[in-house]
Tab-separated table of C-alpha atoms (C1' of nucleotides) in Angstrom:
chain	number	residue	atom	x	y	z
A	9	UNK	CA	36.623	35.526	92.979
A	10	UNK	CA	35.747	38.061	95.956
A	11	UNK	CA	39.239	39.710	97.646
A	12	UNK	CA	38.902	40.370	101.398
A	13	UNK	CA	40.935	41.344	104.376
A	14	UNK	CA	41.265	40.145	107.533
A	15	UNK	CA	42.527	41.567	110.768
A	16	UNK	CA	44.480	39.547	113.513
A	17	UNK	CA	46.752	40.486	116.311
A	18	UNK	CA	50.535	38.988	115.544
A	19	UNK	CA	51.068	38.165	118.928
A	20	UNK	CA	47.797	36.089	119.688
A	21	UNK	CA	47.759	34.390	115.796
A	22	UNK	CA	50.212	35.766	112.936
A	23	UNK	CA	51.006	35.122	110.112
A	24	UNK	CA	54.314	32.990	111.421
A	25	UNK	CA	51.972	31.218	113.140
A	26	UNK	CA	49.734	30.434	110.145
A	27	UNK	CA	52.592	29.472	108.266
A	28	UNK	CA	54.060	26.627	111.228
A	29	UNK	CA	49.981	24.972	111.359
A	30	UNK	CA	49.908	21.827	109.467
A	31	UNK	CA	48.861	22.253	106.118
A	32	UNK	CA	49.279	25.905	106.726
A	33	UNK	CA	46.123	26.010	107.124
A	34	UNK	CA	43.974	27.115	110.459
A	35	UNK	CA	39.980	27.912	111.064
A	36	UNK	CA	39.557	31.388	111.431
A	37	UNK	CA	37.672	31.612	114.978
A	38	UNK	CA	36.601	34.967	117.291
A	39	UNK	CA	34.957	36.883	114.941
A	40	UNK	CA	32.156	38.322	117.176
A	41	UNK	CA	30.640	41.306	114.922
A	42	UNK	CA	27.611	40.958	113.292
A	43	UNK	CA	28.787	42.424	109.983
A	44	UNK	CA	32.120	41.073	109.893
A	45	UNK	CA	30.031	37.947	110.380
A	46	UNK	CA	28.271	38.195	107.517
A	47	UNK	CA	31.590	39.705	105.538
A	48	UNK	CA	32.401	35.589	106.105
A	49	UNK	CA	29.130	34.257	105.115
A	50	UNK	CA	29.546	35.655	102.045
A	51	UNK	CA	33.066	34.537	100.880
A	52	UNK	CA	33.843	31.479	98.889
A	53	UNK	CA	36.079	28.840	98.704
A	54	UNK	CA	38.951	30.222	96.677
A	55	UNK	CA	38.817	33.816	97.132
A	56	UNK	CA	42.238	34.998	98.397
A	57	UNK	CA	42.038	37.552	101.511
A	58	UNK	CA	45.209	39.741	102.974
A	59	UNK	CA	46.271	38.843	106.202
A	60	UNK	CA	46.620	42.391	108.506
A	61	UNK	CA	48.273	42.347	111.234
A	62	UNK	CA	46.783	44.682	114.116
A	63	UNK	CA	47.738	46.144	117.214
A	64	UNK	CA	51.126	45.945	117.403
A	65	UNK	CA	54.491	47.961	116.547
A	66	UNK	CA	54.199	48.020	112.600
A	67	UNK	CA	50.360	47.380	111.264
A	68	UNK	CA	49.824	46.372	107.747
A	69	UNK	CA	49.561	43.578	105.571
A	70	UNK	CA	51.643	41.051	105.689
A	71	UNK	CA	50.541	38.065	103.559
A	72	UNK	CA	48.489	36.100	101.412
A	73	UNK	CA	45.470	33.813	102.500
A	74	UNK	CA	42.910	31.606	100.338
A	75	UNK	CA	39.705	30.936	101.583
A	76	UNK	CA	39.371	27.039	102.062
A	77	UNK	CA	36.354	25.982	103.977
A	78	UNK	CA	33.711	28.337	103.297
A	79	UNK	CA	31.575	30.056	106.980
A	80	UNK	CA	30.407	27.683	108.988
A	81	UNK	CA	29.873	27.623	113.028
A	82	UNK	CA	32.127	28.827	115.423
A	83	UNK	CA	32.241	26.117	117.798
A	84	UNK	CA	34.066	28.237	120.578
A	85	UNK	CA	31.177	30.616	120.950
A	86	UNK	CA	29.224	27.578	123.079
A	87	UNK	CA	32.958	26.820	124.686
A	88	UNK	CA	32.062	28.545	127.687
A	89	UNK	CA	36.416	27.716	128.565
A	90	UNK	CA	37.100	30.141	125.716
A	91	UNK	CA	37.796	33.995	125.499
A	92	UNK	CA	35.503	34.192	122.741
A	93	UNK	CA	32.075	32.417	124.201
A	94	UNK	CA	28.761	34.131	123.930
A	95	UNK	CA	25.962	31.903	125.635
A	96	UNK	CA	23.450	33.517	122.595
A	97	UNK	CA	25.240	30.792	120.139
A	98	UNK	CA	24.044	27.376	121.151
A	99	UNK	CA	25.421	24.016	118.427
A	100	UNK	CA	21.179	23.820	117.413
A	101	UNK	CA	21.082	27.502	116.969
A	102	UNK	CA	24.656	28.695	115.900
A	103	UNK	CA	25.086	32.621	115.630
A	104	UNK	CA	28.742	33.068	114.831
A	105	UNK	CA	30.900	31.980	111.481
A	106	UNK	CA	34.322	30.621	110.898
A	107	UNK	CA	35.965	29.710	107.772
A	108	UNK	CA	39.536	28.087	107.587
A	109	UNK	CA	41.770	29.771	105.055
A	110	UNK	CA	45.296	28.491	103.851
A	111	UNK	CA	48.054	30.410	103.703
A	112	UNK	CA	49.147	31.176	100.025
A	113	UNK	CA	52.252	33.180	100.957
A	114	UNK	CA	54.131	36.391	103.114
A	115	UNK	CA	54.810	39.220	101.138
A	116	UNK	CA	58.122	39.751	100.297
A	117	UNK	CA	57.625	42.923	102.977
A	118	UNK	CA	54.958	44.250	105.197
A	119	UNK	CA	53.029	46.499	103.824
A	120	UNK	CA	52.108	49.506	106.588
A	121	UNK	CA	49.050	50.766	107.538
A	122	UNK	CA	50.969	54.125	107.331
A	123	UNK	CA	52.076	53.693	103.286
A	124	UNK	CA	48.504	52.252	102.315
A	125	UNK	CA	46.893	55.744	103.834
A	126	UNK	CA	49.682	57.365	102.224
A	127	UNK	CA	49.103	55.981	98.960
A	128	UNK	CA	45.933	57.943	96.625
A	129	UNK	CA	44.655	54.782	94.733
A	130	UNK	CA	43.604	53.724	98.363
A	131	UNK	CA	42.056	56.753	99.709
A	132	UNK	CA	38.280	55.161	100.032
A	133	UNK	CA	39.399	51.347	101.126
A	134	UNK	CA	37.918	50.693	104.452
A	135	UNK	CA	40.643	49.774	106.463
A	136	UNK	CA	41.699	53.499	106.017
A	137	UNK	CA	38.869	55.083	106.414
A	138	UNK	CA	38.471	57.134	110.168
A	139	UNK	CA	37.639	54.501	112.853
A	140	UNK	CA	37.035	51.710	110.657
A	141	UNK	CA	37.368	48.310	113.535
A	142	UNK	CA	36.155	45.807	110.845
A	143	UNK	CA	37.883	42.863	111.404
A	144	UNK	CA	36.581	40.970	108.101
A	145	UNK	CA	36.062	43.038	105.148
A	146	UNK	CA	35.951	43.228	101.478
A	147	UNK	CA	39.021	44.692	99.637
A	148	UNK	CA	38.694	46.019	95.806
A	149	UNK	CA	40.279	44.582	92.749
A	150	UNK	CA	41.158	47.835	92.296
A	151	UNK	CA	42.966	48.471	96.199
A	152	UNK	CA	44.171	44.467	96.019
A	153	UNK	CA	46.728	45.017	92.938
A	154	UNK	CA	47.135	48.505	94.396
A	155	UNK	CA	48.370	47.151	97.132
A	156	UNK	CA	50.222	43.971	95.226
A	157	UNK	CA	51.745	47.064	93.372
A	158	UNK	CA	53.676	48.607	96.935
A	159	UNK	CA	54.721	45.463	97.255
A	160	UNK	CA	56.649	45.490	94.322
A	161	UNK	CA	57.479	49.008	94.160
B	16	DG	C1'	12.415	53.951	118.753
B	17	DC	C1'	15.347	56.961	121.301
B	18	DC	C1'	19.960	57.330	123.231
B	19	DA	C1'	22.992	58.021	127.094
B	20	DA	C1'	25.860	54.400	128.820
B	21	DC	C1'	28.971	51.554	128.200
B	22	DG	C1'	32.842	48.357	126.348
B	23	DT	C1'	36.100	47.367	122.649
B	24	DT	C1'	39.004	48.251	118.886
B	25	DG	C1'	43.834	49.643	117.627
B	26	DG	C1'	46.425	53.678	116.592
B	27	DC	C1'	49.022	56.268	118.385
C	17	DG	C1'	48.465	53.939	128.293
C	18	DC	C1'	45.802	56.832	126.145
C	19	DC	C1'	41.744	57.570	124.172
C	20	DA	C1'	38.909	58.355	119.548
C	21	DA	C1'	36.017	56.210	116.973
C	22	DC	C1'	32.648	53.005	116.492
C	23	DG	C1'	29.042	48.859	118.360
C	24	DT	C1'	25.852	47.306	121.876
C	25	DT	C1'	22.774	47.237	125.867
C	26	DG	C1'	18.932	48.614	127.898
C	27	DG	C1'	16.150	51.719	130.352
C	28	DC	C1'	12.401	54.916	128.823
DNA sequence: GCCAACGTTGGC
DNA sequence: GCCAACGTTGGC
């Protein structure tokens, strides 16, 4: 099983929103970056991901989700009304993908970005590397466990 | 293929 | 709101 980290702005869609969805499941649409899309494509059903809150007062890891459906076309790309509209994508030739995620659990507390940066075990983590803007990224097993340990400490 | 201009992300 | 870092676009 692989591990991932997925960013979302809690003002738009936070972990509380996921929790309130039917079956605590939602599709993860709106990814419009090729590298992030390729990571979506690499996700397998059963993989787990950290739900990261970005662009907010307290950025950090807020919870854990499970990939319950692997990548499939993101229809918001060909919806002219959608803020994610991209005319390069069409139903017969989709460019952008999404997955379905289900809430596993909220963390007992949000593990804040500044804490992650201060943890030597996460020095090489993609998230804390300078100017990282990827909204979907892989997390190594070591990093995954180090963050879960921070929740317990 | 290079690279300047531009738009976006996201922490602060 | 600012702005650094990054990805993308488009002229050449």
